[in-house]
Short mmCIF file of C-alpha atoms and ligand atoms in Angstrom, two decimals:
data_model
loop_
_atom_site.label_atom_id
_atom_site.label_comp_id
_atom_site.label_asym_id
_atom_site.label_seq_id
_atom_site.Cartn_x
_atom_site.Cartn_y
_atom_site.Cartn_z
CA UNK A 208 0.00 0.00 0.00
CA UNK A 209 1.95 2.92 -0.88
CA UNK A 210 -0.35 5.83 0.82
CA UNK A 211 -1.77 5.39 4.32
CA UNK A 212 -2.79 2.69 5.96
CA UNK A 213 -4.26 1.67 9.40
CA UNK A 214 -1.55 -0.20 11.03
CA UNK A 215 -1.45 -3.35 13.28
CA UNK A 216 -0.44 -1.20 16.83
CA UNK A 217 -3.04 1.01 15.93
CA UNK A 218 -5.51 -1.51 15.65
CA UNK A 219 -4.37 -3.55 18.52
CA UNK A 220 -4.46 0.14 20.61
CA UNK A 221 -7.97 0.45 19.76
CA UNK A 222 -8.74 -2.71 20.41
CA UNK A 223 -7.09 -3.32 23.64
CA UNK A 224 -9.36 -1.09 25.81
CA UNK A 225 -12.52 -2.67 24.26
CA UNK A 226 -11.27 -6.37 24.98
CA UNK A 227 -12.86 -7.49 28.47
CA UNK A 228 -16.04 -5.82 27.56
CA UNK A 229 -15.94 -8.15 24.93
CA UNK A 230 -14.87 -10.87 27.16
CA UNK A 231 -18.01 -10.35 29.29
CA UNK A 232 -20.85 -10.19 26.71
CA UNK A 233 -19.23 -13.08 24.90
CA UNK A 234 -19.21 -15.36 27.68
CA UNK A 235 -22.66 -14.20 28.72
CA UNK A 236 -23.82 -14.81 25.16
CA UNK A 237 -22.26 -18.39 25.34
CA UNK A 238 -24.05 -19.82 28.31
CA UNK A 239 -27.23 -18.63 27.29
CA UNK A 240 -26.73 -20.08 23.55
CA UNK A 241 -25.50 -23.42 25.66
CA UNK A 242 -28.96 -23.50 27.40
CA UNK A 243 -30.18 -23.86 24.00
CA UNK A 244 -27.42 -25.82 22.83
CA UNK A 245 -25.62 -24.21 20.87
CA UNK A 246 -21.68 -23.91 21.10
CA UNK A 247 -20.49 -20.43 20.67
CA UNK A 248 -16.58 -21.48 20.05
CA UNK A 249 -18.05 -23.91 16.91
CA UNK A 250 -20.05 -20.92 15.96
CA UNK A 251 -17.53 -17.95 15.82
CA UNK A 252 -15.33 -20.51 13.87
CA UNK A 253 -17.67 -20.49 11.35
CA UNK A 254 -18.74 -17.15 11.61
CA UNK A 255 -14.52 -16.68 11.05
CA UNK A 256 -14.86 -18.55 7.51
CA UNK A 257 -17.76 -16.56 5.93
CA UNK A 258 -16.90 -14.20 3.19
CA UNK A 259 -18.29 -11.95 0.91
CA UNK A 260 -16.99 -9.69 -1.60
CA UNK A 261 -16.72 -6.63 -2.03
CA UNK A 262 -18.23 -4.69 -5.52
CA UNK A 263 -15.59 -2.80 -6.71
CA UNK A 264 -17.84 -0.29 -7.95
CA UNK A 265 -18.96 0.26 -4.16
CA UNK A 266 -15.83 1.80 -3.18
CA UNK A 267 -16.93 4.90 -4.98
CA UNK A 268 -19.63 7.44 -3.96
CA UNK A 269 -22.51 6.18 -5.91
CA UNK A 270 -25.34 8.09 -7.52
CA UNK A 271 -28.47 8.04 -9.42
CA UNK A 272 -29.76 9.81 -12.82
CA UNK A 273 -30.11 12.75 -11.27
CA UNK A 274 -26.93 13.46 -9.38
CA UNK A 275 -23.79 11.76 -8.13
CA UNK A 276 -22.07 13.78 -5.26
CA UNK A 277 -18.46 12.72 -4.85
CA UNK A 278 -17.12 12.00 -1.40
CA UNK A 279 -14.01 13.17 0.17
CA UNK A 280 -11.04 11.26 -0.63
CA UNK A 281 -12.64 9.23 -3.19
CA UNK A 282 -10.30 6.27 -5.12
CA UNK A 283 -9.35 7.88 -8.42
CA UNK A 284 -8.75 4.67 -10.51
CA UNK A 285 -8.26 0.99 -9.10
CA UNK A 286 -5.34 0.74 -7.67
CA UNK A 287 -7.16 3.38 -4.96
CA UNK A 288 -9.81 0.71 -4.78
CA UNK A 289 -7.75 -1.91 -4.00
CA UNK A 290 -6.39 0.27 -0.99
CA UNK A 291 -9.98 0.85 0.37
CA UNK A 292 -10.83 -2.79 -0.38
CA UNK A 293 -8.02 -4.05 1.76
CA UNK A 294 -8.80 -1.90 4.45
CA UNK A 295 -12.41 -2.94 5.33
CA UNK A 296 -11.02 -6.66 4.97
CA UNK A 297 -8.08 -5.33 7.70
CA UNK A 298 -10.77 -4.48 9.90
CA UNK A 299 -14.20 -6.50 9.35
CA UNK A 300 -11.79 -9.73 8.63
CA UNK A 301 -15.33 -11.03 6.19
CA UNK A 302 -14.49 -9.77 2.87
CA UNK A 303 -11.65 -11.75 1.49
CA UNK A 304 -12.63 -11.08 -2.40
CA UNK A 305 -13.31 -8.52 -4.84
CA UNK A 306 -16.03 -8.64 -7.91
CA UNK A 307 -14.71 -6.67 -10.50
CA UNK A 308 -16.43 -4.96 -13.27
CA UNK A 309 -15.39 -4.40 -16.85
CA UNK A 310 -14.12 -1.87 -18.45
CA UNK A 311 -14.78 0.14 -15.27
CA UNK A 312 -11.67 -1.87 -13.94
CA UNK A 313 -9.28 -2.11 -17.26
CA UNK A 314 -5.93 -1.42 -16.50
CA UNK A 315 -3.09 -2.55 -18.68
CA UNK A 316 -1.87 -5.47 -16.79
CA UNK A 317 -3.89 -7.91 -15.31
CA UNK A 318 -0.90 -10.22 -13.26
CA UNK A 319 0.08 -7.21 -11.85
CA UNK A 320 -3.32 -6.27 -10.49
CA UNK A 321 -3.85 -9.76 -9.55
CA UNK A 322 0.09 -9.58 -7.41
CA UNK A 323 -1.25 -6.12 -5.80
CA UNK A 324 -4.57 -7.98 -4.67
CA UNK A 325 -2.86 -10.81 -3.31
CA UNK A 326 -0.35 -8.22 -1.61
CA UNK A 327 -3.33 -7.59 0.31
CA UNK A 328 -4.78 -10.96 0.76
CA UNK A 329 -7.70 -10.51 -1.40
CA UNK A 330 -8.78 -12.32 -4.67
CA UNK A 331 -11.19 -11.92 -7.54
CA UNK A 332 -14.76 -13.69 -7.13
CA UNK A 333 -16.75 -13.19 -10.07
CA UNK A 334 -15.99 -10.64 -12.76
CA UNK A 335 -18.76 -8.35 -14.36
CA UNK A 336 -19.38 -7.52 -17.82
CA UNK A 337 -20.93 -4.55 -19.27
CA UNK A 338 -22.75 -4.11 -22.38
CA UNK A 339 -25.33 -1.50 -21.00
CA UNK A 340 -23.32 1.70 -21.69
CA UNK A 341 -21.40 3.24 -24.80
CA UNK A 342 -17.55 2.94 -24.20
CA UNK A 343 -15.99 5.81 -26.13
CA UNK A 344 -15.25 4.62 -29.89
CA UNK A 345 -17.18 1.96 -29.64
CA UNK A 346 -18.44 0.62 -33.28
CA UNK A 347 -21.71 -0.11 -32.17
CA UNK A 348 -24.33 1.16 -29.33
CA UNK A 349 -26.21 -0.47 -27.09
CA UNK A 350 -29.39 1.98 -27.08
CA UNK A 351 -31.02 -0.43 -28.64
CA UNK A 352 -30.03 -3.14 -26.20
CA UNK A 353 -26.74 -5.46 -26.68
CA UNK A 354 -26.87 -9.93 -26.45
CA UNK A 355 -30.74 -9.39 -27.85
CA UNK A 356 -30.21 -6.53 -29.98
CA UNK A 357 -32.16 -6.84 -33.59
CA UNK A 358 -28.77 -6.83 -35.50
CA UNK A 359 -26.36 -9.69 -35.43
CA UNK A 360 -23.18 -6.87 -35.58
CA UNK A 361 -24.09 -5.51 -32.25
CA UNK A 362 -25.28 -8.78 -30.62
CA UNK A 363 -21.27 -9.71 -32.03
CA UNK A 364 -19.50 -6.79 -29.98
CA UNK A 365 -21.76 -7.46 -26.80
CA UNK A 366 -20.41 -11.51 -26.74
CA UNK A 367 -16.97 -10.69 -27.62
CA UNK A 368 -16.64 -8.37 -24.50
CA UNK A 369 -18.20 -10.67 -22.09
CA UNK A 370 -15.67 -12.95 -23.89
CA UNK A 371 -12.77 -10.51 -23.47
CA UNK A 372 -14.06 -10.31 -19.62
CA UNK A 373 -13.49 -14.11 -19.13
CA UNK A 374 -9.71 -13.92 -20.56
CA UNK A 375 -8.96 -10.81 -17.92
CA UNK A 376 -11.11 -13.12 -15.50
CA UNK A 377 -8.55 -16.09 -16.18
CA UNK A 378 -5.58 -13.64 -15.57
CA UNK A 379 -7.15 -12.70 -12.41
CA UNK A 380 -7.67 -16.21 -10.99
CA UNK A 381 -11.54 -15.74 -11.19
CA UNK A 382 -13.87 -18.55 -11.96
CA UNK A 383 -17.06 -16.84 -12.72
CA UNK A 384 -19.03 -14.40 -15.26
CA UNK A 385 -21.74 -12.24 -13.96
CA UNK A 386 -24.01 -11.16 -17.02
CA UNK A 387 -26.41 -8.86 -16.55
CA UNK A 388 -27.76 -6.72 -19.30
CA UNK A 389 -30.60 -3.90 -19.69
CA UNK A 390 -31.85 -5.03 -22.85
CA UNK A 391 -35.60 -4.79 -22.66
CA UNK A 392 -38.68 -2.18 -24.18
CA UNK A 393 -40.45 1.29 -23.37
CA UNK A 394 -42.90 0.57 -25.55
CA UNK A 395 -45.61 -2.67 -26.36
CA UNK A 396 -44.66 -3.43 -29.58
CA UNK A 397 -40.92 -1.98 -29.52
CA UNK A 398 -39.91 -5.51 -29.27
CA UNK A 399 -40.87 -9.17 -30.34
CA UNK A 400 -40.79 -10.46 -27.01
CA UNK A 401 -40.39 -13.87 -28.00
CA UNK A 402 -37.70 -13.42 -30.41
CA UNK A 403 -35.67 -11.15 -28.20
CA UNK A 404 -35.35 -13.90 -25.94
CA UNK A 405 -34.17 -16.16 -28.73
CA UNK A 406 -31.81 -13.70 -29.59
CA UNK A 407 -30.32 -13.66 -26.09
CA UNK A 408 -29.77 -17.10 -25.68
CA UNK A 409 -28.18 -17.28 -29.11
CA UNK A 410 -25.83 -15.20 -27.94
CA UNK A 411 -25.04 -16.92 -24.35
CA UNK A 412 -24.92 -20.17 -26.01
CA UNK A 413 -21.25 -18.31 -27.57
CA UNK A 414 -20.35 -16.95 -24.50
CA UNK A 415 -21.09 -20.11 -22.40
CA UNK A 416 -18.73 -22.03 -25.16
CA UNK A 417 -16.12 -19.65 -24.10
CA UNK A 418 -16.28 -20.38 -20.52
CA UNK A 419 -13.03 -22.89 -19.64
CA UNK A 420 -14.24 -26.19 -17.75
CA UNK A 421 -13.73 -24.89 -14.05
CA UNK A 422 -16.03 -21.35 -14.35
CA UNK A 423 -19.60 -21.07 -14.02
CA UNK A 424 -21.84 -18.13 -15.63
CA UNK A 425 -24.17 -16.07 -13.43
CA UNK A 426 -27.29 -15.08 -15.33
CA UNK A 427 -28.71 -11.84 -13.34
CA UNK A 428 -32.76 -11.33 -13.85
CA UNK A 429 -34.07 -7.71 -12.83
CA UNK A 430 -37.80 -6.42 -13.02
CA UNK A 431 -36.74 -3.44 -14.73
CA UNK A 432 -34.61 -0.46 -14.75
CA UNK A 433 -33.31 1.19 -17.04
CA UNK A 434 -36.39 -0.87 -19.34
CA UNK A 435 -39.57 0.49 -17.97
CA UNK A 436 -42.06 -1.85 -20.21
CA UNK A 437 -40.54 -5.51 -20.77
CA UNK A 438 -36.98 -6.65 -19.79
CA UNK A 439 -36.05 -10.02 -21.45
CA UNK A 440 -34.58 -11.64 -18.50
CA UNK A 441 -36.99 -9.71 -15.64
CA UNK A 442 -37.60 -12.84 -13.55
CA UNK A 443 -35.66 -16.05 -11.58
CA UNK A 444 -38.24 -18.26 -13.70
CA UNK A 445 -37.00 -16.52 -17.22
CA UNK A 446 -33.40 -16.90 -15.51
CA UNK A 447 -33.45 -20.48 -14.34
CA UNK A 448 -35.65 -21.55 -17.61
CA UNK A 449 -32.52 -19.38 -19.60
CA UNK A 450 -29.57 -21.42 -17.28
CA UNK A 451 -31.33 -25.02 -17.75
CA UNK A 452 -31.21 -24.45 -21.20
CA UNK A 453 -27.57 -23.09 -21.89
CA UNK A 454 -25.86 -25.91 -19.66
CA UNK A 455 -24.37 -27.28 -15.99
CA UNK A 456 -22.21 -24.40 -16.14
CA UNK A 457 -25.08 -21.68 -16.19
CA UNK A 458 -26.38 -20.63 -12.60
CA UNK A 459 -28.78 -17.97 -11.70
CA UNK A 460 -27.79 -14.65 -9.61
CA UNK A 461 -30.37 -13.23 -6.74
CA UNK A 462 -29.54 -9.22 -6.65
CA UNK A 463 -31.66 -8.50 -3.67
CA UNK A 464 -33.38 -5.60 -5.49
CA UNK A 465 -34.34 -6.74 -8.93
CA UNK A 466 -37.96 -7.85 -7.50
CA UNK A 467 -40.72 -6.23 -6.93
CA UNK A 468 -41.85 -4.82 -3.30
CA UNK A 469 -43.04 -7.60 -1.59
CA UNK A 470 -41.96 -10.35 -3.34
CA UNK A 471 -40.71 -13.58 -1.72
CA UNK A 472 -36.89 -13.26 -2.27
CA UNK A 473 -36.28 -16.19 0.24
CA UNK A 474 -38.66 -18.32 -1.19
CA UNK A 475 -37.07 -17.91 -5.03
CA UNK A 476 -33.70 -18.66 -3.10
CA UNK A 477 -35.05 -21.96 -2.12
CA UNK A 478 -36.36 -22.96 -5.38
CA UNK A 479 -33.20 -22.11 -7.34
CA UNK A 480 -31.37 -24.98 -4.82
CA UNK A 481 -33.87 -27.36 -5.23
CA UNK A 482 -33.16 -26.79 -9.17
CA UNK A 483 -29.69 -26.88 -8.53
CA UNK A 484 -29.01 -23.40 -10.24
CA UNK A 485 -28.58 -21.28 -7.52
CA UNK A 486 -24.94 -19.36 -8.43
CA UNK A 487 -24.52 -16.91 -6.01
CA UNK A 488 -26.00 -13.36 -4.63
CA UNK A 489 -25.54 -9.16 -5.26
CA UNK A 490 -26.42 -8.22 -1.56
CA UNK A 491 -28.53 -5.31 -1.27
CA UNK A 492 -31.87 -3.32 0.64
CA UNK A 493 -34.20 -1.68 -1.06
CA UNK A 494 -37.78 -0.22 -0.06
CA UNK A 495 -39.35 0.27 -3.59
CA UNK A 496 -36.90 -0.62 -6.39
CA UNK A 497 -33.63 -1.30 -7.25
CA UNK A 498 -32.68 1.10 -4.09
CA UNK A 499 -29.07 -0.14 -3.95
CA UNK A 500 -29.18 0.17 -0.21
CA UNK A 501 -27.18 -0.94 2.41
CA UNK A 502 -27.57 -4.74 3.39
CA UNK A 503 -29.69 -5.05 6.48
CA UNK A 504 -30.72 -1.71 6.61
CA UNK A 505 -34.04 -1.78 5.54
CA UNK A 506 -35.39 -5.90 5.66
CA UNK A 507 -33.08 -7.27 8.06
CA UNK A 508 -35.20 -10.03 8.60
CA UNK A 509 -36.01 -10.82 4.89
CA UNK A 510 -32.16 -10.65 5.00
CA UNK A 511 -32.36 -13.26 8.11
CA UNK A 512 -34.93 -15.26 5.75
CA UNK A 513 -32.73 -15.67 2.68
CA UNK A 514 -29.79 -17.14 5.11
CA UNK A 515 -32.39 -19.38 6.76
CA UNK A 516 -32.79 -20.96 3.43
CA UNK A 517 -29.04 -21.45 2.59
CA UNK A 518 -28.24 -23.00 5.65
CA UNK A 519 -31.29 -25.34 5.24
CA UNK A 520 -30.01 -26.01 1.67
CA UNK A 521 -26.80 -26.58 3.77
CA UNK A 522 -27.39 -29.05 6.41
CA UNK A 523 -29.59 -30.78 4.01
CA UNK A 524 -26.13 -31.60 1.32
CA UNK A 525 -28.29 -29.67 -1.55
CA UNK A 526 -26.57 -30.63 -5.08
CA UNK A 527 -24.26 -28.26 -6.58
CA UNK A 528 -24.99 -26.05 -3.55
CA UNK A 529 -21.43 -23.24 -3.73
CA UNK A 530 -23.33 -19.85 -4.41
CA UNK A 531 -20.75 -16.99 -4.60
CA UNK A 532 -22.02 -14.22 -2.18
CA UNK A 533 -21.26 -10.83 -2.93
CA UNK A 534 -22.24 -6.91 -2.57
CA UNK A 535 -23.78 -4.70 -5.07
CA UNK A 536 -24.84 -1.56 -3.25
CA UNK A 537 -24.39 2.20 -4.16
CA UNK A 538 -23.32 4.36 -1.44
CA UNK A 539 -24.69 8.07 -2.22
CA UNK A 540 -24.78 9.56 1.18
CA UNK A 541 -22.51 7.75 2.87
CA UNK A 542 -18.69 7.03 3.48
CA UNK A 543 -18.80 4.17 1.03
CA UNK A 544 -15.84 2.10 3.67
CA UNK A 545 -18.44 2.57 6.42
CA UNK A 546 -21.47 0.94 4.54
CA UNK A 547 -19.67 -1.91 3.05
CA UNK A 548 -18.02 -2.66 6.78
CA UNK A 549 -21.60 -2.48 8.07
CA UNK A 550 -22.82 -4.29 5.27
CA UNK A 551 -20.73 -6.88 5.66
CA UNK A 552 -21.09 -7.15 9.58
CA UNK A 553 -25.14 -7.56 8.63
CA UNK A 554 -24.68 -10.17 6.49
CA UNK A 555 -22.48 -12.01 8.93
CA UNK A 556 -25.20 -11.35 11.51
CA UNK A 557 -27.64 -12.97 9.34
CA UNK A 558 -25.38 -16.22 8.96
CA UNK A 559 -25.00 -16.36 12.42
CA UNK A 560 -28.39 -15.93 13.25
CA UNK A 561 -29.48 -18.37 10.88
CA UNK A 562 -26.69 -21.04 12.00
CA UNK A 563 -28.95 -20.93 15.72
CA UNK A 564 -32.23 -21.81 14.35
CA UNK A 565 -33.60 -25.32 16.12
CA UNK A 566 -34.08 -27.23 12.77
CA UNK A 567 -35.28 -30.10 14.48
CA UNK A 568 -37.75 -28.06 16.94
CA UNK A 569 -38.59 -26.35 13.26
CA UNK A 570 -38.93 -29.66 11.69
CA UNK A 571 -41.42 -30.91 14.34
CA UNK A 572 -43.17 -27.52 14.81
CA UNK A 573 -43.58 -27.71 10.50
CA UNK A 574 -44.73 -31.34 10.57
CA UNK A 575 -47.33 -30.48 13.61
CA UNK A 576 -48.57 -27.66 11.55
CA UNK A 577 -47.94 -25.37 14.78
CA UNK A 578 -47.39 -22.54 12.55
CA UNK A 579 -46.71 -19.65 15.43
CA UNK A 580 -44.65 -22.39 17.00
CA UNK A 581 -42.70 -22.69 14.02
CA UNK A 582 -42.35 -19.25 13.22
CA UNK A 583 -41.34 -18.36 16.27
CA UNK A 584 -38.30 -21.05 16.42
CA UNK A 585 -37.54 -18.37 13.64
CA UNK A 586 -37.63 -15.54 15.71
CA UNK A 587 -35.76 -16.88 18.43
CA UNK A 588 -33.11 -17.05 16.47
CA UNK A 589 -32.92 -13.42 14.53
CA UNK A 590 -34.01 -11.91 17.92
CA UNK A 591 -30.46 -13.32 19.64
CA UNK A 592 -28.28 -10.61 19.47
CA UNK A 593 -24.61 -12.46 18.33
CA UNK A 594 -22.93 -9.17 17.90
CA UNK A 595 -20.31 -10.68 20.93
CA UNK A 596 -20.08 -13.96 18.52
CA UNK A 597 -19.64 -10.99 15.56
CA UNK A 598 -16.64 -8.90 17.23
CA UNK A 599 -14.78 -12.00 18.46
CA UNK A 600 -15.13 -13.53 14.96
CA UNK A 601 -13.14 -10.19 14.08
CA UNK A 602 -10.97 -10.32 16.79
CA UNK A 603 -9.75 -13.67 16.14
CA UNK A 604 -9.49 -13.36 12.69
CA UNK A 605 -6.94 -10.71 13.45
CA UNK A 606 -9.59 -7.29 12.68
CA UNK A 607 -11.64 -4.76 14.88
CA UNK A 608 -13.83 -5.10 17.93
CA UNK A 609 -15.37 -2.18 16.55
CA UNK A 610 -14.71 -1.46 13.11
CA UNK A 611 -16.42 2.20 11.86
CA UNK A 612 -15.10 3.40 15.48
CA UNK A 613 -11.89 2.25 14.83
CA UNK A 614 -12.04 3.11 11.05
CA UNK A 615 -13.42 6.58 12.16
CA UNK A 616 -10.82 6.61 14.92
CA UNK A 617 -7.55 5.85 12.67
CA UNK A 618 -8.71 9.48 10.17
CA UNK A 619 -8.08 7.09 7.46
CA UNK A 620 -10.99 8.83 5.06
CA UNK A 621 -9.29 12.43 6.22
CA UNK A 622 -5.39 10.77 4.89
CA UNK A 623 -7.43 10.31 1.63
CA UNK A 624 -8.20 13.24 1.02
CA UNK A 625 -4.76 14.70 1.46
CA UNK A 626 -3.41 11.90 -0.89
CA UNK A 627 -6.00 11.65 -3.86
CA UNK A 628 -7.21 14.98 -5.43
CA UNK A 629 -10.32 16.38 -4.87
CA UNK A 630 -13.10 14.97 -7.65
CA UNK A 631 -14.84 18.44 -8.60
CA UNK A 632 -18.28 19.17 -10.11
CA UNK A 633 -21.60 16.93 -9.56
CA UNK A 634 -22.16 14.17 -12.43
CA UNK A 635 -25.22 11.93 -12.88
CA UNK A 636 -24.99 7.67 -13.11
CA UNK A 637 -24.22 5.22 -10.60
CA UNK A 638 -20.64 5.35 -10.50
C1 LIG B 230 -27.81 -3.80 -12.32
C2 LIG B 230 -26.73 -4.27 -11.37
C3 LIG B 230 -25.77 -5.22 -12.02
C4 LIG B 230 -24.59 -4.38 -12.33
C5 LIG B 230 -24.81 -3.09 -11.82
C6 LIG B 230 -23.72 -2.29 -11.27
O1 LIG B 230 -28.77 -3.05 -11.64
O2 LIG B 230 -27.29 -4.79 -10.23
O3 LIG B 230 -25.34 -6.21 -11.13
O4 LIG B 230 -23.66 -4.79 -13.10
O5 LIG B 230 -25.94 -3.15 -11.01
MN1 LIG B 231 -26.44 -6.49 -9.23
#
């Protein structure tokens, strides 16, 4: 790391005075969790080995059509990314990977990128490919939508950069493809509905013959945005339908927000298991649409709900059960390091919480039909507070009791800003 960083006495100094505090609510939490029993050591071990990654988009102030407001100290290119990356792993110890996304990330040399990340004990989880804006001399646009657009030349470009985005994945010792696109309508009648659809898994059918043996493909439905009448892939039944027919190595990807209100995200979870084509996640909250918002921060019991379901799919050995969890927020009013260390201490809440549910008093309240009996083996378990079984998990794994005091503490965000320029002048987009 060649500007500042938040080093180990510093941490330890913060940490130290915070330690038998610690020590107390941990050991309370463990005898009441052994009344129920549950063993607290087995379940900050695994608490220790959860891991999500971080968008690199996210590191960024994000934004919205109307207005992106950049933060203080924002990364300029990467390689600043990288720093911020590493820093929330330093301290939250649960983000051990990065999901890159292309060309936002180009540089010119992928192994070096790749030694830098490693430098800082992170890898590369799935990469992202983009066909849903205009790069500058680009031969053909994508207003008209890219993998299902009407004419073969464009539909061309759109495969050979998710192609292109599998070689830099390969480089970067990645092993998966996210694709999702915007192509969709405004209009009834703009487009065949049907043959757009064709058209799109024409094209995947090239990119999924591209994919080397080891790498899956993560199809991404979403409702809508920035298509306001039809999108082709809009729904987990279009996606899994689209991933059964392309092949083993096509999966489908759950962004949080890509539903509409109210729908039953944990439910769509389960049935992607039981079809064996559940690939992985974009963690997000949202309140009407794709809201981008911090994980946990506005359902964190649907949150609670989804990781109820993977650890059923879990204990139960589902088949071809590995889905790649990841974040995919947009932090416009925040101190982007802040959210993503929060949003990756909710997500490890939700695991925990979820890894204390009674299965078998579930099981038996289920096959009883004692429905408030059942749901509230449920509730028991999201309404434990494990934050002690959280911060030791950190602890351990060599991070912060309290990370956003200690981040806020260190005046890493204020070092920023002395090192990177100041990003002038309001733009509009996400990032
Ligand atoms: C689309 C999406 C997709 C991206 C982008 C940054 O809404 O969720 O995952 O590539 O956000
Ligand atoms: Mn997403």
């Amino acid at each position: 790391m060649t500007g500042f960083s938040i080093s180990e006495d510093f941490l330890q100094s913060e940490n130290a005075p915070r330690k038998s505090a610690l020590d107390e609510d941990y050991t309370a939490l463990s005898r009441s969790l052994a009344r129920r029993g549950i063993d607290s050591e087995a379940l900050t071990r695994s608490v220790m080995a959860f891991g999500v990654a971080i968008p690199t988009w996210g590191v960024g102030s994000g934004g919205t059509r109307f207005a992106r407001f950049p933060g203080p100290g924002e990364p300029r290119h990467l390689f600043d990314k990288l720093e911020d990356c590493a820093t929330i792993h330093h301290l939250a110890r649960a983000t051990p990977t990065l999901s890159p996304h292309f060309p936002w990330d180009a540089t010119s040399d992928y192994a070096a990128l790749r030694e830098i990340a490693t430098g800082y004990g992170l890898s590369f989880d799935a990469v992202n490919s983009n066909t849903f804006q205009d790069q500058p001399g680009q031969a053909h646009s994508y207003k008209f939508g890219s993998l299902c657009h009407v004419d073969r030349a464009v539909r061309a470009q759109a495969i050979a950069h998710n192609i292109d985005c599998i070689t830099i994945g390969r480089q970067l010792g990645s092993r998966a493809l996210t694709v999702w696109i915007a192509d969709g309508s405004n209009f009834a009648g703009q487009s065949n509905l049907t043959e757009a659809l064709d058209r799109y898994l024409e094209s995947m059918a090239e990119i999924y013959a591209a994919l080397p043996a080891d790498w899956r493909v993560f199809l991404e439905h979403k409702l809508y945005e920035p298509a306001f009448y039809s999108t082709v892939i809009s729904d987990w039944g279009t996606s899994l339908a689209a991933a059964q027919e392309l092949g083993p190595k096509a999966q489908c990807l759950v962004d949080l927000g890509h539903h509409a209100p109210n729908v039953n995200i944990e439910q769509i979870v389960a049935r992607l298991i039981r079809f064996g084509k559940l690939g992985g996640f974009h963690f997000n909250d949202s309140k009407y649409g794709d809201d981008d918002l911090d994980a946990g921060s506005v359902e964190p019991f649907r949150l609670f709900l989804v990781f109820n379901e993977l650890i059923d799919a879990e204990r139960r050995g589902a088949k071809g059960f590995a889905p790649a969890y990841m974040l995919d927020q947009s932090h416009n009013v925040t101190d982007p390091i802040e959210s993503l260390l929060q949003s990756a201490i909710e997500l490890q809440r939700a695991y925990a919480q979820a890894l204390i549910v009674d299965r078998p008093a579930l099981a038996a309240a289920q096959a009883a039909n004692d429905a408030l009996g059942a749901h509230l083996e449920l509730k028991r378990a999201f309404t434990t507070d494990v934050s002690p079984i959280l911060a030791m998990a950190r602890l351990r794994a060599g991070g912060a009791i309290a990370p956003i005091e200690i981040y806020r503490a260190s005046g890493y965000r204020k070092q920023k800003v002395s090192e990177r320029p100041q990003v002038t002048g309001t733009s509009a987009g996400i990032v």
